[in-house]
PDB file of C-alpha atoms in Angstrom:
ATOM      1  CA  MET S   1    -157.249 -26.373 -72.925  1.00  0.00           C
ATOM      2  CA  GLY S   2    -158.950 -23.305 -71.457  1.00  0.00           C
ATOM      3  CA  ILE S   3    -160.346 -23.254 -68.315  1.00  0.00           C
ATOM      4  CA  THR S   4    -163.866 -21.262 -67.872  1.00  0.00           C
ATOM      5  CA  ILE S   5    -165.632 -20.572 -65.017  1.00  0.00           C
ATOM      6  CA  ASN S   6    -169.367 -19.858 -65.223  1.00  0.00           C
ATOM      7  CA  LYS S   7    -170.600 -16.794 -63.256  1.00  0.00           C
ATOM      8  CA  LYS S   8    -174.292 -16.979 -61.916  1.00  0.00           C
ATOM      9  CA  PRO S   9    -176.096 -13.915 -63.638  1.00  0.00           C
ATOM     10  CA  GLU S  10    -177.103 -10.980 -61.406  1.00  0.00           C
ATOM     11  CA  LEU S  11    -180.356 -10.980 -60.196  1.00  0.00           C
ATOM     12  CA  ASP S  12    -182.676  -8.689 -62.763  1.00  0.00           C
ATOM     13  CA  ILE S  13    -183.646  -5.568 -60.643  1.00  0.00           C
ATOM     14  CA  SER S  14    -184.350  -3.975 -63.984  1.00  0.00           C
ATOM     15  CA  GLY S  15    -187.252  -6.136 -64.727  1.00  0.00           C
ATOM     16  CA  ARG S  16    -190.056  -4.337 -66.853  1.00  0.00           C
ATOM     17  CA  ARG S  17    -193.854  -5.005 -66.851  1.00  0.00           C
ATOM     18  CA  TRP S  18    -196.468  -3.685 -69.203  1.00  0.00           C
ATOM     19  CA  VAL S  19    -199.400  -1.997 -67.478  1.00  0.00           C
ATOM     20  CA  GLU S  20    -202.631  -0.896 -68.835  1.00  0.00           C
ATOM     21  CA  ILE S  21    -203.259   3.052 -68.268  1.00  0.00           C
ATOM     22  CA  ALA S  22    -206.735   3.311 -70.485  1.00  0.00           C
ATOM     23  CA  PRO S  23    -208.594   0.936 -72.439  1.00  0.00           C
ATOM     24  CA  GLY S  24    -206.271  -0.096 -75.407  1.00  0.00           C
ATOM     25  CA  ALA S  25    -203.235   1.940 -73.923  1.00  0.00           C
ATOM     26  CA  LYS S  26    -200.449   0.602 -71.628  1.00  0.00           C
ATOM     27  CA  ILE S  27    -196.944   1.272 -70.545  1.00  0.00           C
ATOM     28  CA  LEU S  28    -193.913  -0.552 -70.262  1.00  0.00           C
ATOM     29  CA  VAL S  29    -192.354   0.022 -66.482  1.00  0.00           C
ATOM     30  CA  GLY S  30    -189.238  -0.827 -64.968  1.00  0.00           C
ATOM     31  CA  SER S  31    -188.192  -1.060 -61.380  1.00  0.00           C
ATOM     32  CA  ILE S  32    -187.564   1.619 -59.009  1.00  0.00           C
ATOM     33  CA  ALA S  33    -184.594  -0.502 -57.904  1.00  0.00           C
ATOM     34  CA  SER S  34    -182.996  -0.173 -61.137  1.00  0.00           C
ATOM     35  CA  PRO S  35    -179.359   1.869 -60.583  1.00  0.00           C
ATOM     36  CA  MET S  36    -180.077   4.927 -62.785  1.00  0.00           C
ATOM     37  CA  TYR S  37    -183.540   5.394 -61.433  1.00  0.00           C
ATOM     38  CA  LYS S  38    -182.283   5.485 -58.226  1.00  0.00           C
ATOM     39  CA  SER S  39    -179.066   7.559 -58.523  1.00  0.00           C
ATOM     40  CA  HIS S  40    -180.986  10.053 -60.470  1.00  0.00           C
ATOM     41  CA  GLN S  41    -183.643  10.546 -57.771  1.00  0.00           C
ATOM     42  CA  ALA S  42    -180.478  10.898 -55.263  1.00  0.00           C
ATOM     43  CA  LEU S  43    -179.620  13.539 -57.551  1.00  0.00           C
ATOM     44  CA  ILE S  44    -182.928  15.377 -57.504  1.00  0.00           C
ATOM     45  CA  LYS S  45    -183.512  15.134 -53.786  1.00  0.00           C
ATOM     46  CA  ARG S  46    -179.792  16.606 -53.351  1.00  0.00           C
ATOM     47  CA  HIS S  47    -180.809  19.633 -55.572  1.00  0.00           C
ATOM     48  CA  LEU S  48    -184.098  20.197 -53.439  1.00  0.00           C
ATOM     49  CA  ALA S  49    -182.431  20.137 -50.538  1.00  0.00           C
ATOM     50  CA  ALA S  50    -179.404  22.431 -51.461  1.00  0.00           C
ATOM     51  CA  ILE S  51    -182.649  25.000 -52.630  1.00  0.00           C
ATOM     52  CA  ASP S  52    -183.995  24.578 -49.268  1.00  0.00           C
ATOM     53  CA  GLN S  53    -180.880  25.351 -47.902  1.00  0.00           C
ATOM     54  CA  GLN S  54    -180.212  28.363 -49.643  1.00  0.00           C
ATOM     55  CA  THR S  55    -183.238  29.657 -48.858  1.00  0.00           C
ATOM     56  CA  ARG S  56    -183.610  28.318 -45.201  1.00  0.00           C
ATOM     57  CA  VAL S  57    -186.622  26.427 -45.426  1.00  0.00           C
ATOM     58  CA  GLY S  58    -187.965  25.326 -42.274  1.00  0.00           C
ATOM     59  CA  THR S  59    -186.141  27.631 -40.303  1.00  0.00           C
ATOM     60  CA  GLN S  60    -187.114  30.674 -38.355  1.00  0.00           C
ATOM     61  CA  ALA S  61    -184.632  32.774 -40.545  1.00  0.00           C
ATOM     62  CA  PHE S  62    -187.060  31.726 -43.663  1.00  0.00           C
ATOM     63  CA  ASN S  63    -188.195  35.153 -45.141  1.00  0.00           C
ATOM     64  CA  LEU S  64    -190.286  35.354 -48.498  1.00  0.00           C
ATOM     65  CA  ALA S  65    -188.769  38.604 -49.192  1.00  0.00           C
ATOM     66  CA  ASP S  66    -185.278  37.374 -49.080  1.00  0.00           C
ATOM     67  CA  ILE S  67    -185.620  34.679 -51.685  1.00  0.00           C
ATOM     68  CA  PRO S  68    -183.683  35.650 -54.600  1.00  0.00           C
ATOM     69  CA  ASN S  69    -185.336  36.288 -58.051  1.00  0.00           C
ATOM     70  CA  ALA S  70    -184.686  33.074 -59.799  1.00  0.00           C
ATOM     71  CA  GLU S  71    -187.162  30.253 -60.698  1.00  0.00           C
ATOM     72  CA  PHE S  72    -186.309  27.279 -59.135  1.00  0.00           C
ATOM     73  CA  GLU S  73    -187.822  24.004 -60.867  1.00  0.00           C
ATOM     74  CA  ALA S  74    -190.961  22.716 -59.321  1.00  0.00           C
ATOM     75  CA  ASP S  75    -190.148  18.946 -57.824  1.00  0.00           C
ATOM     76  CA  ASP S  76    -192.898  17.467 -59.495  1.00  0.00           C
ATOM     77  CA  ASP S  77    -191.423  18.598 -62.955  1.00  0.00           C
ATOM     78  CA  LEU S  78    -187.948  16.756 -61.977  1.00  0.00           C
ATOM     79  CA  PHE S  79    -190.004  13.719 -60.485  1.00  0.00           C
ATOM     80  CA  ILE S  80    -192.138  13.362 -63.691  1.00  0.00           C
ATOM     81  CA  ASP S  81    -188.896  13.786 -65.936  1.00  0.00           C
ATOM     82  CA  LEU S  82    -187.511  10.943 -63.814  1.00  0.00           C
ATOM     83  CA  ALA S  83    -189.908   8.874 -64.487  1.00  0.00           C
ATOM     84  CA  ALA S  84    -190.372   9.260 -67.965  1.00  0.00           C
ATOM     85  CA  ARG S  85    -186.461   8.779 -68.707  1.00  0.00           C
ATOM     86  CA  HIS S  86    -185.960   5.966 -66.277  1.00  0.00           C
ATOM     87  CA  LEU S  87    -189.199   4.310 -65.291  1.00  0.00           C
ATOM     88  CA  ILE S  88    -191.252   4.394 -68.436  1.00  0.00           C
ATOM     89  CA  PHE S  89    -189.665   2.510 -71.342  1.00  0.00           C
ATOM     90  CA  ASP S  90    -192.188   2.328 -74.006  1.00  0.00           C
ATOM     91  CA  TRP S  91    -195.998   2.408 -74.721  1.00  0.00           C
ATOM     92  CA  GLU S  92    -198.708   1.033 -76.962  1.00  0.00           C
ATOM     93  CA  GLY S  93    -201.806   2.733 -77.993  1.00  0.00           C
ATOM     94  CA  VAL S  94    -200.763   6.285 -77.606  1.00  0.00           C
ATOM     95  CA  ASP S  95    -201.394   8.660 -80.372  1.00  0.00           C
ATOM     96  CA  VAL S  96    -200.858  12.496 -80.612  1.00  0.00           C
ATOM     97  CA  SER S  97    -203.293  15.050 -81.666  1.00  0.00           C
ATOM     98  CA  GLU S  98    -201.885  15.900 -84.612  1.00  0.00           C
ATOM     99  CA  THR S  99    -201.782  11.991 -86.214  1.00  0.00           C
ATOM    100  CA  PRO S 100    -204.906  10.403 -84.423  1.00  0.00           C
ATOM    101  CA  GLY S 101    -204.995   6.966 -84.674  1.00  0.00           C
ATOM    102  CA  VAL S 102    -201.494   6.561 -85.560  1.00  0.00           C
ATOM    103  CA  GLN S 103    -199.188   5.241 -82.738  1.00  0.00           C
ATOM    104  CA  ALA S 104    -196.320   7.791 -81.527  1.00  0.00           C
ATOM    105  CA  LYS S 105    -193.107   6.495 -81.126  1.00  0.00           C
ATOM    106  CA  TYR S 106    -192.238   6.627 -77.171  1.00  0.00           C
ATOM    107  CA  THR S 107    -189.979   9.557 -76.336  1.00  0.00           C
ATOM    108  CA  PRO S 108    -189.345  10.969 -72.580  1.00  0.00           C
ATOM    109  CA  GLU S 109    -190.627  14.496 -73.895  1.00  0.00           C
ATOM    110  CA  LEU S 110    -194.007  13.046 -75.235  1.00  0.00           C
ATOM    111  CA  CYS S 111    -194.128  10.618 -71.999  1.00  0.00           C
ATOM    112  CA  VAL S 112    -193.599  14.046 -69.802  1.00  0.00           C
ATOM    113  CA  GLN S 113    -196.716  15.383 -71.935  1.00  0.00           C
ATOM    114  CA  LEU S 114    -198.679  12.205 -71.507  1.00  0.00           C
ATOM    115  CA  ILE S 115    -198.305  12.391 -67.673  1.00  0.00           C
ATOM    116  CA  ARG S 116    -199.121  16.219 -67.569  1.00  0.00           C
ATOM    117  CA  GLN S 117    -202.516  15.124 -69.501  1.00  0.00           C
ATOM    118  CA  MET S 118    -202.977  11.995 -67.371  1.00  0.00           C
ATOM    119  CA  PRO S 119    -201.108  12.660 -64.048  1.00  0.00           C
ATOM    120  CA  SER S 120    -202.556   9.136 -63.013  1.00  0.00           C
ATOM    121  CA  VAL S 121    -200.052   7.489 -65.302  1.00  0.00           C
ATOM    122  CA  TYR S 122    -197.198   9.075 -62.956  1.00  0.00           C
ATOM    123  CA  PHE S 123    -198.851   7.240 -60.091  1.00  0.00           C
ATOM    124  CA  THR S 124    -199.544   3.915 -61.563  1.00  0.00           C
ATOM    125  CA  ALA S 125    -195.764   3.906 -63.144  1.00  0.00           C
ATOM    126  CA  ILE S 126    -194.457   4.699 -59.423  1.00  0.00           C
ATOM    127  CA  GLN S 127    -196.688   1.690 -57.893  1.00  0.00           C
ATOM    128  CA  THR S 128    -195.755  -0.736 -60.473  1.00  0.00           C
ATOM    129  CA  GLY S 129    -192.148   0.365 -60.222  1.00  0.00           C
ATOM    130  CA  LEU S 130    -192.289  -0.147 -56.825  1.00  0.00           C
ATOM    131  CA  ASP S 131    -193.802  -3.825 -57.127  1.00  0.00           C
ATOM    132  CA  VAL S 132    -191.392  -4.511 -59.637  1.00  0.00           C
ATOM    133  CA  ALA S 133    -188.805  -4.153 -57.000  1.00  0.00           C
ATOM    134  CA  VAL S 134    -190.287  -5.701 -54.415  1.00  0.00           C
ATOM    135  CA  ARG S 135    -191.050  -8.761 -56.211  1.00  0.00           C
ATOM    136  CA  SER S 136    -187.445  -8.862 -57.542  1.00  0.00           C
ATOM    137  CA  GLU S 137    -186.817  -8.626 -54.027  1.00  0.00           C
ATOM    138  CA  GLU S 138    -188.926 -11.778 -53.059  1.00  0.00           C
ATOM    139  CA  LYS S 139    -187.474 -13.788 -55.907  1.00  0.00           C
ATOM    140  CA  ALA S 140    -183.940 -13.050 -54.450  1.00  0.00           C
ATOM    141  CA  GLN S 141    -185.151 -14.004 -51.134  1.00  0.00           C
ATOM    142  CA  GLU S 142    -186.377 -16.998 -52.007  1.00  0.00           C
ATOM    143  CA  THR S 143    -183.481 -17.985 -54.224  1.00  0.00           C
ATOM    144  CA  ALA S 144    -181.195 -17.301 -51.523  1.00  0.00           C
ATOM    145  CA  GLY S 145    -183.049 -19.580 -49.239  1.00  0.00           C
ATOM    146  CA  LYS S 146    -182.832 -22.651 -51.616  1.00  0.00           C
ATOM    147  CA  ARG S 147    -180.180 -25.214 -50.533  1.00  0.00           C
ATOM    148  CA  SER S 148    -177.559 -25.965 -53.303  1.00  0.00           C
ATOM    149  CA  PRO S 149    -178.259 -29.441 -55.241  1.00  0.00           C
ATOM    150  CA  ARG S 150    -175.742 -32.019 -53.914  1.00  0.00           C
ATOM    151  CA  THR S 151    -172.450 -32.720 -55.768  1.00  0.00           C
ATOM    152  CA  ALA S 152    -170.848 -35.900 -56.690  1.00  0.00           C
ATOM    153  CA  GLY S 153    -167.871 -34.503 -54.549  1.00  0.00           C
ATOM    154  CA  GLY S 154    -167.291 -34.764 -51.261  1.00  0.00           C
ATOM    155  CA  ALA S 155    -169.065 -33.429 -48.184  1.00  0.00           C
ATOM    156  CA  SER S 156    -168.407 -29.408 -47.873  1.00  0.00           C
ATOM    157  CA  GLY S 157    -168.374 -27.704 -44.416  1.00  0.00           C
ATOM    158  CA  ARG S 158    -165.859 -26.793 -41.812  1.00  0.00           C
ATOM    159  CA  ALA S 159    -162.436 -28.007 -42.488  1.00  0.00           C
ATOM    160  CA  ARG S 160    -160.626 -30.083 -40.094  1.00  0.00           C
ATOM    161  CA  GLN S 161    -157.635 -28.843 -37.980  1.00  0.00           C
ATOM    162  CA  THR S 162    -154.554 -29.847 -39.440  1.00  0.00           C
ATOM    163  CA  LYS S 163    -152.111 -31.299 -36.941  1.00  0.00           C
ATOM    164  CA  LYS S 164    -148.421 -29.646 -36.809  1.00  0.00           C
ATOM    165  CA  SER S 165    -145.676 -31.877 -38.190  1.00  0.00           C
ATOM    166  CA  ALA S 166    -142.944 -32.962 -35.262  1.00  0.00           C
ATOM    167  CA  GLY S 167    -140.547 -31.050 -37.186  1.00  0.00           C
ATOM    168  CA  SER S 168    -142.249 -27.491 -37.270  1.00  0.00           C
ATOM    169  CA  MET S 169    -141.463 -24.824 -34.905  1.00  0.00           C
ATOM    170  CA  SER S 170    -144.228 -22.701 -33.517  1.00  0.00           C
ATOM    171  CA  ALA S 171    -143.617 -18.679 -33.387  1.00  0.00           C
TER     172      ALA S 171
END
């Protein structure tokens, strides 16, 4: 005979929701609380902070002439790419100019192009991703507040202290 223990599934923090971005077009958006989104967002923020530190941004020592002749990524580009890879997962009703009327297969690269043409898609995705995360947290709080159903077993609670037997020695 084998014994199994049913583990309750973890709360779904990567729930997804379809949201309309234009008449006949919609995107599938996940939660900003998803581990991949959060960890990659943190990496981007650390990357941008390191650039700021190298160039002494925000200090009196900052001087435009001292900045090396290197091209840094714009934070907009990084956050748009993040949304296209870890927040938006699919779409419906989106096509490309080479094949009008034929739905394009979702790719993060095409999604970046869509966001560049329609910046409102990015803001819609961020707002929806936040809403999915908030509703997931509300659901978790609601679930945590519910009492467990009674079982056929004895009452649970604080255990009674045991009495020491006459022959036991205390240390």
